[in-house]
Amino acid sequence: MKFIYITIISILIFSGCSLFGNDDEPAEILFTVQNFSSDELSITTTGTKNGLNLSESDFTGNNSEGLGSTNSFSTDNDGLMTVSFTFINENNILSEGEFEIDLREDWQWSVNFQIGTADYNPLDTCFGCQFYESFELNPESLNSSESEADSLYVILGGNFISEPVVY
């Protein structure tokens, strides 16, 4: 009988299971607004532990280069997260849209919003970026310094939390 208990405990230990709970590695996400600013913004998510509702006050480093970044937020370790966003300038929608992210255990997603032209490929100059989507900009809502831009790019990259790759 003692052999059976030792065998069961050994199997649990070697398989990575725990007798006392879930050993899942954390998963996180953060958001950055780069190279433009917005009078108002809204970013909401579904499919995360608590869902997120972000506004301009959630970003630090607000300057002429953009709104900066948020802190990291915990997410589920798997499944899909839907991100909906709206950027508003002078009471006009600058851009809005929705996209999905495959959540992963032990992973921190970085979601970067930036504007550019339609012929720009954000992956050309990005280390660790995995994919992007582009959304149309409303030209009436652009500031004069951004007048040549016609697209809002959402660029997604990420890295392991426990053993990050150094680029």
CSV table of N, CA and C in Angstrom, one decimal:
chain,number,residue,atom,x,y,z
A,1,MET,N,0.8,-1.2,0.0
A,1,MET,CA,0.0,0.0,0.0
A,1,MET,C,0.9,1.3,0.0
A,2,LYS,N,2.0,1.2,0.8
A,2,LYS,CA,2.9,2.4,0.8
A,2,LYS,C,3.4,2.6,-0.6
A,3,PHE,N,3.7,1.6,-1.3
A,3,PHE,CA,4.2,1.8,-2.7
A,3,PHE,C,3.2,2.5,-3.6
A,4,ILE,N,1.9,2.3,-3.4
A,4,ILE,CA,0.9,3.0,-4.2
A,4,ILE,C,0.9,4.5,-3.9
A,5,TYR,N,1.0,4.9,-2.6
A,5,TYR,CA,1.1,6.3,-2.3
A,5,TYR,C,2.3,7.0,-2.8
A,6,ILE,N,3.4,6.3,-2.7
A,6,ILE,CA,4.7,6.9,-3.2
A,6,ILE,C,4.6,7.0,-4.7
A,7,THR,N,4.0,6.1,-5.4
A,7,THR,CA,3.9,6.1,-6.9
A,7,THR,C,3.0,7.3,-7.3
A,8,ILE,N,1.8,7.5,-6.6
A,8,ILE,CA,0.9,8.6,-6.9
A,8,ILE,C,1.6,9.9,-6.7
A,9,ILE,N,2.2,10.1,-5.5
A,9,ILE,CA,2.9,11.3,-5.3
A,9,ILE,C,4.0,11.6,-6.3
A,10,SER,N,4.8,10.6,-6.6
A,10,SER,CA,5.8,10.8,-7.6
A,10,SER,C,5.3,11.2,-9.0
A,11,ILE,N,4.2,10.6,-9.4
A,11,ILE,CA,3.5,10.9,-10.7
A,11,ILE,C,3.1,12.4,-10.6
A,12,LEU,N,2.5,12.8,-9.5
A,12,LEU,CA,2.0,14.2,-9.4
A,12,LEU,C,3.2,15.2,-9.5
A,13,ILE,N,4.2,14.8,-8.8
A,13,ILE,CA,5.4,15.7,-8.8
A,13,ILE,C,6.1,15.8,-10.2
A,14,PHE,N,6.3,14.7,-10.8
A,14,PHE,CA,7.0,14.7,-12.1
A,14,PHE,C,6.1,15.2,-13.2
A,15,SER,N,4.8,15.1,-13.1
A,15,SER,CA,3.9,15.6,-14.2
A,15,SER,C,3.7,17.1,-14.0
A,16,GLY,N,4.1,17.7,-12.9
A,16,GLY,CA,3.9,19.2,-12.7
A,16,GLY,C,2.6,19.5,-12.1
A,17,CYS,N,1.9,18.5,-11.6
A,17,CYS,CA,0.6,18.8,-11.0
A,17,CYS,C,0.8,19.2,-9.5
A,18,SER,N,-0.2,19.8,-9.0
A,18,SER,CA,-0.1,20.2,-7.6
A,18,SER,C,-1.3,19.6,-6.8
A,19,LEU,N,-1.0,19.2,-5.6
A,19,LEU,CA,-2.1,18.7,-4.7
A,19,LEU,C,-2.9,19.9,-4.2
A,20,PHE,N,-2.3,21.1,-4.2
A,20,PHE,CA,-2.9,22.2,-3.5
A,20,PHE,C,-3.5,23.3,-4.4
A,21,GLY,N,-3.5,23.1,-5.7
A,21,GLY,CA,-4.1,24.2,-6.5
A,21,GLY,C,-3.5,24.2,-7.9
A,22,ASN,N,-3.7,25.3,-8.6
A,22,ASN,CA,-3.3,25.4,-10.0
A,22,ASN,C,-2.0,26.1,-10.1
A,23,ASP,N,-1.1,25.5,-10.8
A,23,ASP,CA,0.3,26.0,-11.0
A,23,ASP,C,0.4,26.8,-12.3
A,24,ASP,N,-0.6,27.2,-12.9
A,24,ASP,CA,-0.5,28.0,-14.2
A,24,ASP,C,0.4,29.2,-14.0
A,25,GLU,N,1.2,29.4,-15.0
A,25,GLU,CA,2.0,30.6,-15.1
A,25,GLU,C,1.1,31.8,-15.4
A,26,PRO,N,1.4,33.0,-14.9
A,26,PRO,CA,0.6,34.2,-15.2
A,26,PRO,C,0.6,34.5,-16.7
A,27,ALA,N,-0.4,35.3,-17.1
A,27,ALA,CA,-0.4,35.9,-18.4
A,27,ALA,C,-0.8,37.3,-18.3
A,28,GLU,N,-0.3,38.2,-19.2
A,28,GLU,CA,-0.5,39.6,-19.0
A,28,GLU,C,-0.7,40.3,-20.4
A,29,ILE,N,-1.1,41.6,-20.3
A,29,ILE,CA,-1.2,42.4,-21.5
A,29,ILE,C,-1.0,43.8,-21.1
A,30,LEU,N,-0.4,44.6,-22.0
A,30,LEU,CA,-0.2,46.0,-21.8
A,30,LEU,C,-0.5,46.7,-23.1
A,31,PHE,N,-0.8,48.0,-23.0
A,31,PHE,CA,-1.2,48.8,-24.2
A,31,PHE,C,-0.3,50.0,-24.3
A,32,THR,N,0.1,50.4,-25.5
A,32,THR,CA,0.9,51.6,-25.8
A,32,THR,C,0.2,52.4,-26.9
A,33,VAL,N,0.2,53.7,-26.8
A,33,VAL,CA,-0.2,54.6,-27.8
A,33,VAL,C,1.0,55.4,-28.2
A,34,GLN,N,1.5,55.2,-29.5
A,34,GLN,CA,2.8,55.8,-29.9
A,34,GLN,C,2.5,56.7,-31.1
A,35,ASN,N,3.2,57.8,-31.2
A,35,ASN,CA,3.3,58.7,-32.2
A,35,ASN,C,2.1,59.5,-32.6
A,36,PHE,N,1.1,59.5,-31.7
A,36,PHE,CA,-0.1,60.4,-31.8
A,36,PHE,C,-0.8,60.5,-30.5
A,37,SER,N,-1.6,61.5,-30.3
A,37,SER,CA,-2.4,61.6,-29.1
A,37,SER,C,-3.8,61.7,-29.5
A,38,SER,N,-4.7,61.5,-28.5
A,38,SER,CA,-6.1,61.6,-28.8
A,38,SER,C,-6.8,62.3,-27.6
A,39,ASP,N,-7.8,63.1,-27.9
A,39,ASP,CA,-8.5,63.8,-26.9
A,39,ASP,C,-9.2,62.9,-26.0
A,40,GLU,N,-9.8,61.8,-26.5
A,40,GLU,CA,-10.4,60.8,-25.7
A,40,GLU,C,-10.1,59.4,-26.3
A,41,LEU,N,-10.1,58.4,-25.5
A,41,LEU,CA,-9.9,57.1,-26.0
A,41,LEU,C,-10.7,56.1,-25.1
A,42,SER,N,-11.0,55.0,-25.7
A,42,SER,CA,-11.7,53.9,-24.9
A,42,SER,C,-11.2,52.6,-25.5
A,43,ILE,N,-10.7,51.8,-24.6
A,43,ILE,CA,-10.2,50.4,-24.9
A,43,ILE,C,-10.9,49.5,-23.9
A,44,THR,N,-11.7,48.5,-24.5
A,44,THR,CA,-12.4,47.6,-23.6
A,44,THR,C,-12.0,46.2,-24.1
A,45,THR,N,-12.0,45.2,-23.2
A,45,THR,CA,-11.7,43.9,-23.5
A,45,THR,C,-12.8,42.9,-22.9
A,46,THR,N,-12.9,41.8,-23.6
A,46,THR,CA,-13.7,40.7,-23.1
A,46,THR,C,-12.8,39.5,-23.2
A,47,GLY,N,-13.1,38.5,-22.3
A,47,GLY,CA,-12.3,37.3,-22.4
A,47,GLY,C,-11.1,37.4,-21.5
A,48,THR,N,-11.0,38.4,-20.6
A,48,THR,CA,-10.0,38.4,-19.6
A,48,THR,C,-10.6,38.1,-18.2
A,49,LYS,N,-9.8,38.0,-17.2
A,49,LYS,CA,-10.3,37.6,-15.9
A,49,LYS,C,-11.4,38.6,-15.4
A,50,ASN,N,-11.2,39.9,-15.5
A,50,ASN,CA,-12.2,40.9,-15.1
A,50,ASN,C,-12.6,41.7,-16.2
A,51,GLY,N,-12.1,41.6,-17.4
A,51,GLY,CA,-12.4,42.6,-18.5
A,51,GLY,C,-11.7,43.9,-18.1
A,52,LEU,N,-11.3,44.6,-19.1
A,52,LEU,CA,-10.7,45.9,-18.9
A,52,LEU,C,-11.5,47.0,-19.6
A,53,ASN,N,-11.5,48.2,-18.9
A,53,ASN,CA,-12.1,49.4,-19.5
A,53,ASN,C,-11.0,50.5,-19.3
A,54,LEU,N,-10.3,50.8,-20.3
A,54,LEU,CA,-9.2,51.8,-20.2
A,54,LEU,C,-9.6,53.1,-20.8
A,55,SER,N,-9.0,54.2,-20.2
A,55,SER,CA,-9.2,55.5,-20.8
A,55,SER,C,-7.8,56.2,-20.7
A,56,GLU,N,-7.8,57.4,-21.1
A,56,GLU,CA,-6.5,58.2,-21.2
A,56,GLU,C,-5.8,58.2,-19.9
A,57,SER,N,-6.5,58.2,-18.8
A,57,SER,CA,-5.9,58.3,-17.4
A,57,SER,C,-5.1,57.0,-17.1
A,58,ASP,N,-5.3,55.9,-17.8
A,58,ASP,CA,-4.6,54.7,-17.5
A,58,ASP,C,-3.3,54.6,-18.2
A,59,PHE,N,-2.9,55.6,-19.0
A,59,PHE,CA,-1.6,55.7,-19.7
A,59,PHE,C,-0.7,56.6,-19.0
A,60,THR,N,0.6,56.2,-18.9
A,60,THR,CA,1.6,57.1,-18.3
A,60,THR,C,2.6,57.6,-19.4
A,61,GLY,N,3.2,58.7,-19.2
A,61,GLY,CA,4.2,59.2,-20.1
A,61,GLY,C,3.6,60.0,-21.3
A,62,ASN,N,2.4,60.6,-21.0
A,62,ASN,CA,1.7,61.4,-22.0
A,62,ASN,C,2.6,62.5,-22.5
A,63,ASN,N,3.0,62.6,-23.7
A,63,ASN,CA,3.8,63.6,-24.3
A,63,ASN,C,3.5,63.8,-25.8
A,64,SER,N,4.3,64.6,-26.5
A,64,SER,CA,4.1,64.8,-27.9
A,64,SER,C,4.3,63.6,-28.7
A,65,GLU,N,4.9,62.6,-28.2
A,65,GLU,CA,5.1,61.3,-29.0
A,65,GLU,C,4.0,60.4,-28.8
A,66,GLY,N,3.0,60.7,-28.0
A,66,GLY,CA,1.9,59.8,-27.8
A,66,GLY,C,1.5,59.7,-26.3
A,67,LEU,N,0.6,58.8,-26.0
A,67,LEU,CA,0.0,58.8,-24.7
A,67,LEU,C,0.9,57.9,-23.7
A,68,GLY,N,1.8,57.1,-24.3
A,68,GLY,CA,2.6,56.3,-23.5
A,68,GLY,C,2.0,54.9,-23.3
A,69,SER,N,2.3,54.3,-22.2
A,69,SER,CA,1.9,52.9,-21.9
A,69,SER,C,1.1,52.7,-20.7
A,70,THR,N,0.3,51.6,-20.6
A,70,THR,CA,-0.4,51.3,-19.4
A,70,THR,C,0.5,50.4,-18.5
A,71,ASN,N,0.1,50.1,-17.4
A,71,ASN,CA,0.7,49.0,-16.6
A,71,ASN,C,0.3,47.7,-17.2
A,72,SER,N,0.9,46.6,-16.8
A,72,SER,CA,0.5,45.3,-17.2
A,72,SER,C,-0.8,44.9,-16.5
A,73,PHE,N,-1.7,44.2,-17.2
A,73,PHE,CA,-2.9,43.7,-16.6
A,73,PHE,C,-2.9,42.1,-16.7
A,74,SER,N,-3.4,41.4,-15.7
A,74,SER,CA,-3.5,40.0,-15.8
A,74,SER,C,-4.6,39.6,-16.8
A,75,THR,N,-4.4,38.5,-17.5
A,75,THR,CA,-5.4,38.0,-18.4
A,75,THR,C,-5.6,36.5,-18.1
A,76,ASP,N,-6.5,35.9,-18.7
A,76,ASP,CA,-6.7,34.4,-18.7
A,76,ASP,C,-5.4,33.8,-19.3
A,77,ASN,N,-5.2,32.5,-19.1
A,77,ASN,CA,-4.0,31.9,-19.6
A,77,ASN,C,-4.3,31.2,-21.0
A,78,ASP,N,-5.5,31.2,-21.4
A,78,ASP,CA,-5.8,30.7,-22.7
A,78,ASP,C,-7.2,31.2,-23.2
A,79,GLY,N,-7.5,30.9,-24.4
A,79,GLY,CA,-8.8,31.4,-24.9
A,79,GLY,C,-8.6,32.7,-25.8
A,80,LEU,N,-9.6,33.3,-26.2
A,80,LEU,CA,-9.6,34.5,-27.0
A,80,LEU,C,-10.0,35.7,-26.2
A,81,MET,N,-9.3,36.8,-26.4
A,81,MET,CA,-9.6,38.1,-25.8
A,81,MET,C,-10.0,39.0,-27.0
A,82,THR,N,-11.1,39.6,-26.9
A,82,THR,CA,-11.6,40.6,-27.9
A,82,THR,C,-11.3,42.0,-27.3
A,83,VAL,N,-10.6,42.8,-28.2
A,83,VAL,CA,-10.2,44.2,-27.8
A,83,VAL,C,-11.0,45.1,-28.7
A,84,SER,N,-11.8,46.0,-28.1
A,84,SER,CA,-12.5,47.1,-28.9
A,84,SER,C,-11.9,48.4,-28.5
A,85,PHE,N,-11.7,49.3,-29.5
A,85,PHE,CA,-11.1,50.6,-29.2
A,85,PHE,C,-11.8,51.7,-30.0
A,86,THR,N,-11.7,52.9,-29.4
A,86,THR,CA,-12.2,54.1,-30.1
A,86,THR,C,-11.2,55.2,-29.7
A,87,PHE,N,-10.7,56.0,-30.7
A,87,PHE,CA,-9.9,57.2,-30.4
A,87,PHE,C,-10.7,58.4,-31.0
A,88,ILE,N,-10.8,59.4,-30.2
A,88,ILE,CA,-11.6,60.6,-30.6
A,88,ILE,C,-10.8,61.9,-30.5
A,89,ASN,N,-10.8,62.7,-31.5
A,89,ASN,CA,-10.2,64.0,-31.5
A,89,ASN,C,-11.3,65.0,-31.9
A,90,GLU,N,-11.4,66.1,-31.2
A,90,GLU,CA,-12.3,67.2,-31.4
A,90,GLU,C,-13.7,66.7,-31.7
A,91,ASN,N,-14.2,65.8,-30.9
A,91,ASN,CA,-15.5,65.2,-31.0
A,91,ASN,C,-15.8,64.4,-32.3
A,92,ASN,N,-14.7,64.1,-33.0
A,92,ASN,CA,-14.9,63.2,-34.2
A,92,ASN,C,-14.1,61.9,-33.9
A,93,ILE,N,-14.6,60.8,-34.4
A,93,ILE,CA,-13.9,59.5,-34.2
A,93,ILE,C,-12.7,59.5,-35.1
A,94,LEU,N,-11.5,59.4,-34.6
A,94,LEU,CA,-10.3,59.3,-35.3
A,94,LEU,C,-10.2,57.9,-35.9
A,95,SER,N,-10.4,56.9,-35.1
A,95,SER,CA,-10.5,55.5,-35.6
A,95,SER,C,-11.1,54.6,-34.5
A,96,GLU,N,-11.7,53.6,-35.0
A,96,GLU,CA,-12.3,52.6,-34.1
A,96,GLU,C,-12.2,51.2,-34.7
A,97,GLY,N,-12.3,50.2,-33.9
A,97,GLY,CA,-12.2,48.8,-34.4
A,97,GLY,C,-12.2,47.8,-33.3
A,98,GLU,N,-12.0,46.6,-33.8
A,98,GLU,CA,-12.0,45.4,-32.9
A,98,GLU,C,-11.1,44.4,-33.4
A,99,PHE,N,-10.4,43.7,-32.6
A,99,PHE,CA,-9.6,42.6,-33.0
A,99,PHE,C,-9.5,41.5,-31.9
A,100,GLU,N,-8.9,40.3,-32.2
A,100,GLU,CA,-8.9,39.3,-31.2
A,100,GLU,C,-7.4,38.9,-31.0
A,101,ILE,N,-7.2,38.4,-29.7
A,101,ILE,CA,-5.8,38.0,-29.3
A,101,ILE,C,-6.0,36.6,-28.7
A,102,ASP,N,-5.1,35.6,-29.2
A,102,ASP,CA,-5.0,34.3,-28.5
A,102,ASP,C,-4.2,34.4,-27.3
A,103,LEU,N,-4.8,34.2,-26.2
A,103,LEU,CA,-4.1,34.3,-24.9
A,103,LEU,C,-3.3,33.1,-24.6
A,104,ARG,N,-2.2,33.2,-23.9
A,104,ARG,CA,-1.2,32.2,-23.7
A,104,ARG,C,-0.7,32.2,-22.3
A,105,GLU,N,-0.5,31.0,-21.7
A,105,GLU,CA,0.1,30.9,-20.4
A,105,GLU,C,1.6,31.4,-20.5
A,106,ASP,N,2.0,32.1,-19.4
A,106,ASP,CA,3.4,32.6,-19.3
A,106,ASP,C,3.8,33.6,-20.4
A,107,TRP,N,2.8,34.4,-20.8
A,107,TRP,CA,3.0,35.3,-21.9
A,107,TRP,C,2.5,36.7,-21.6
A,108,GLN,N,3.3,37.7,-22.0
A,108,GLN,CA,2.9,39.1,-21.9
A,108,GLN,C,2.7,39.6,-23.3
A,109,TRP,N,1.5,40.0,-23.7
A,109,TRP,CA,1.2,40.6,-24.9
A,109,TRP,C,1.4,42.1,-24.8
A,110,SER,N,1.9,42.7,-25.8
A,110,SER,CA,2.1,44.2,-25.9
A,110,SER,C,1.3,44.6,-27.1
A,111,VAL,N,0.3,45.5,-26.9
A,111,VAL,CA,-0.5,46.0,-28.0
A,111,VAL,C,-0.1,47.5,-28.2
A,112,ASN,N,0.4,47.8,-29.4
A,112,ASN,CA,0.9,49.1,-29.7
A,112,ASN,C,0.0,49.7,-30.8
A,113,PHE,N,-0.6,50.9,-30.5
A,113,PHE,CA,-1.4,51.6,-31.5
A,113,PHE,C,-0.5,52.7,-32.0
A,114,GLN,N,-0.4,52.8,-33.4
A,114,GLN,CA,0.4,53.9,-34.0
A,114,GLN,C,-0.2,54.2,-35.3
A,115,ILE,N,0.0,55.4,-35.8
A,115,ILE,CA,-0.6,55.8,-37.1
A,115,ILE,C,0.5,55.9,-38.1
A,116,GLY,N,0.2,55.7,-39.4
A,116,GLY,CA,1.1,55.7,-40.5
A,116,GLY,C,0.4,55.7,-41.8
A,117,THR,N,1.1,55.5,-42.8
A,117,THR,CA,0.5,55.5,-44.2
A,117,THR,C,0.2,54.0,-44.6
A,118,ALA,N,-0.6,53.8,-45.5
A,118,ALA,CA,-1.1,52.5,-46.0
A,118,ALA,C,0.1,51.6,-46.5
A,119,ASP,N,1.2,52.3,-47.0
A,119,ASP,CA,2.3,51.5,-47.5
A,119,ASP,C,3.3,51.1,-46.5
A,120,TYR,N,3.1,51.4,-45.2
A,120,TYR,CA,4.0,51.1,-44.1
A,120,TYR,C,3.7,49.7,-43.6
A,121,ASN,N,4.8,49.0,-43.4
A,121,ASN,CA,4.7,47.6,-42.8
A,121,ASN,C,5.4,47.7,-41.4
A,122,PRO,N,4.6,47.7,-40.4
A,122,PRO,CA,5.2,47.9,-39.0
A,122,PRO,C,6.1,46.7,-38.6
A,123,LEU,N,6.0,45.6,-39.3
A,123,LEU,CA,6.8,44.4,-38.9
A,123,LEU,C,8.2,44.6,-39.4
A,124,ASP,N,8.5,45.5,-40.3
A,124,ASP,CA,9.8,45.7,-40.9
A,124,ASP,C,10.8,46.2,-39.8
A,125,THR,N,10.4,46.9,-38.9
A,125,THR,CA,11.3,47.6,-37.9
A,125,THR,C,11.0,47.1,-36.5
A,126,CYS,N,10.3,46.0,-36.3
A,126,CYS,CA,9.9,45.6,-35.0
A,126,CYS,C,10.4,44.2,-34.6
A,127,PHE,N,11.1,44.2,-33.5
A,127,PHE,CA,11.6,42.9,-32.9
A,127,PHE,C,10.5,42.3,-32.0
A,128,GLY,N,10.2,41.1,-32.1
A,128,GLY,CA,9.2,40.5,-31.2
A,128,GLY,C,7.8,40.7,-31.6
A,129,CYS,N,7.5,41.4,-32.7
A,129,CYS,CA,6.2,41.6,-33.2
A,129,CYS,C,5.7,40.4,-33.9
A,130,GLN,N,4.4,40.0,-33.8
A,130,GLN,CA,4.0,38.8,-34.4
A,130,GLN,C,2.9,39.0,-35.5
A,131,PHE,N,2.1,40.0,-35.3
A,131,PHE,CA,1.2,40.4,-36.4
A,131,PHE,C,0.6,41.8,-36.2
A,132,TYR,N,-0.1,42.3,-37.2
A,132,TYR,CA,-0.7,43.6,-37.0
A,132,TYR,C,-2.0,43.6,-37.8
A,133,GLU,N,-2.8,44.6,-37.5
A,133,GLU,CA,-4.0,44.9,-38.3
A,133,GLU,C,-4.0,46.4,-38.5
A,134,SER,N,-4.6,46.8,-39.6
A,134,SER,CA,-4.7,48.2,-39.8
A,134,SER,C,-6.2,48.6,-39.9
A,135,PHE,N,-6.4,49.9,-39.5
A,135,PHE,CA,-7.8,50.4,-39.4
A,135,PHE,C,-7.7,51.8,-40.1
A,136,GLU,N,-8.8,52.2,-40.7
A,136,GLU,CA,-8.9,53.5,-41.4
A,136,GLU,C,-8.9,54.6,-40.4
A,137,LEU,N,-8.2,55.7,-40.8
A,137,LEU,CA,-8.3,56.9,-40.0
A,137,LEU,C,-9.3,57.9,-40.6
A,138,ASN,N,-10.0,58.7,-39.8
A,138,ASN,CA,-10.8,59.7,-40.3
A,138,ASN,C,-9.9,61.0,-40.5
A,139,PRO,N,-9.7,61.4,-41.8
A,139,PRO,CA,-8.8,62.5,-42.0
A,139,PRO,C,-9.2,63.8,-41.4
A,140,GLU,N,-10.5,64.0,-41.1
A,140,GLU,CA,-10.9,65.2,-40.5
A,140,GLU,C,-10.5,65.3,-39.0
A,141,SER,N,-10.1,64.2,-38.4
A,141,SER,CA,-9.8,64.2,-37.0
A,141,SER,C,-8.3,64.3,-36.8
A,142,LEU,N,-7.5,64.3,-37.8
A,142,LEU,CA,-6.0,64.3,-37.7
A,142,LEU,C,-5.5,65.7,-37.3
A,143,ASN,N,-4.5,65.7,-36.5
A,143,ASN,CA,-3.7,67.0,-36.2
A,143,ASN,C,-2.9,67.3,-37.4
A,144,SER,N,-2.5,68.5,-37.6
A,144,SER,CA,-1.8,69.0,-38.8
A,144,SER,C,-0.5,68.2,-39.0
A,145,SER,N,0.2,67.8,-37.9
A,145,SER,CA,1.5,67.1,-38.0
A,145,SER,C,1.3,65.7,-38.5
A,146,GLU,N,0.0,65.2,-38.4
A,146,GLU,CA,-0.3,63.8,-38.8
A,146,GLU,C,-1.0,63.7,-40.1
A,147,SER,N,-1.0,64.8,-40.9
A,147,SER,CA,-1.9,64.9,-42.0
A,147,SER,C,-1.7,63.9,-43.1
A,148,GLU,N,-0.5,63.3,-43.2
A,148,GLU,CA,-0.2,62.4,-44.3
A,148,GLU,C,-0.6,60.9,-43.9
A,149,ALA,N,-0.9,60.7,-42.6
A,149,ALA,CA,-1.3,59.4,-42.2
A,149,ALA,C,-2.7,59.1,-42.7
A,150,ASP,N,-3.0,57.8,-43.0
A,150,ASP,CA,-4.3,57.3,-43.4
A,150,ASP,C,-4.7,56.0,-42.7
A,151,SER,N,-3.8,55.5,-41.8
A,151,SER,CA,-4.1,54.2,-41.2
A,151,SER,C,-3.7,54.2,-39.7
A,152,LEU,N,-4.5,53.5,-38.9
A,152,LEU,CA,-4.1,53.2,-37.5
A,152,LEU,C,-3.7,51.8,-37.5
A,153,TYR,N,-2.4,51.5,-37.1
A,153,TYR,CA,-1.9,50.2,-37.0
A,153,TYR,C,-2.0,49.7,-35.5
A,154,VAL,N,-2.5,48.5,-35.4
A,154,VAL,CA,-2.5,47.8,-34.1
A,154,VAL,C,-1.4,46.7,-34.2
A,155,ILE,N,-0.3,46.8,-33.5
A,155,ILE,CA,0.8,45.9,-33.7
A,155,ILE,C,0.9,45.1,-32.4
A,156,LEU,N,0.9,43.8,-32.6
A,156,LEU,CA,0.9,42.9,-31.4
A,156,LEU,C,2.2,42.1,-31.4
A,157,GLY,N,2.8,42.2,-30.2
A,157,GLY,CA,4.1,41.4,-30.0
A,157,GLY,C,4.0,40.9,-28.6
A,158,GLY,N,4.9,40.1,-28.2
A,158,GLY,CA,4.9,39.5,-26.9
A,158,GLY,C,6.2,38.8,-26.5
A,159,ASN,N,6.2,38.3,-25.3
A,159,ASN,CA,7.4,37.7,-24.8
A,159,ASN,C,7.0,36.8,-23.6
A,160,PHE,N,7.8,35.8,-23.4
A,160,PHE,CA,7.6,35.0,-22.2
A,160,PHE,C,7.8,35.8,-20.9
A,161,ILE,N,7.1,35.5,-19.9
A,161,ILE,CA,7.2,36.2,-18.7
A,161,ILE,C,8.3,35.6,-17.8
A,162,SER,N,8.4,34.3,-17.7
A,162,SER,CA,9.3,33.6,-16.9
A,162,SER,C,10.8,33.6,-17.4
A,163,GLU,N,10.9,33.5,-18.7
A,163,GLU,CA,12.2,33.5,-19.4
A,163,GLU,C,12.1,34.3,-20.7
A,164,PRO,N,12.1,35.6,-20.6
A,164,PRO,CA,11.9,36.5,-21.8
A,164,PRO,C,13.1,36.4,-22.7
A,165,VAL,N,12.8,36.4,-24.0
A,165,VAL,CA,13.8,36.4,-25.0
A,165,VAL,C,14.3,37.9,-25.1
A,166,VAL,N,15.6,38.0,-25.2
A,166,VAL,CA,16.2,39.3,-25.3
A,166,VAL,C,16.5,39.6,-26.8
A,167,TYR,N,15.9,40.6,-27.3
A,167,TYR,CA,16.0,41.0,-28.8
A,167,TYR,C,17.1,41.9,-29.0
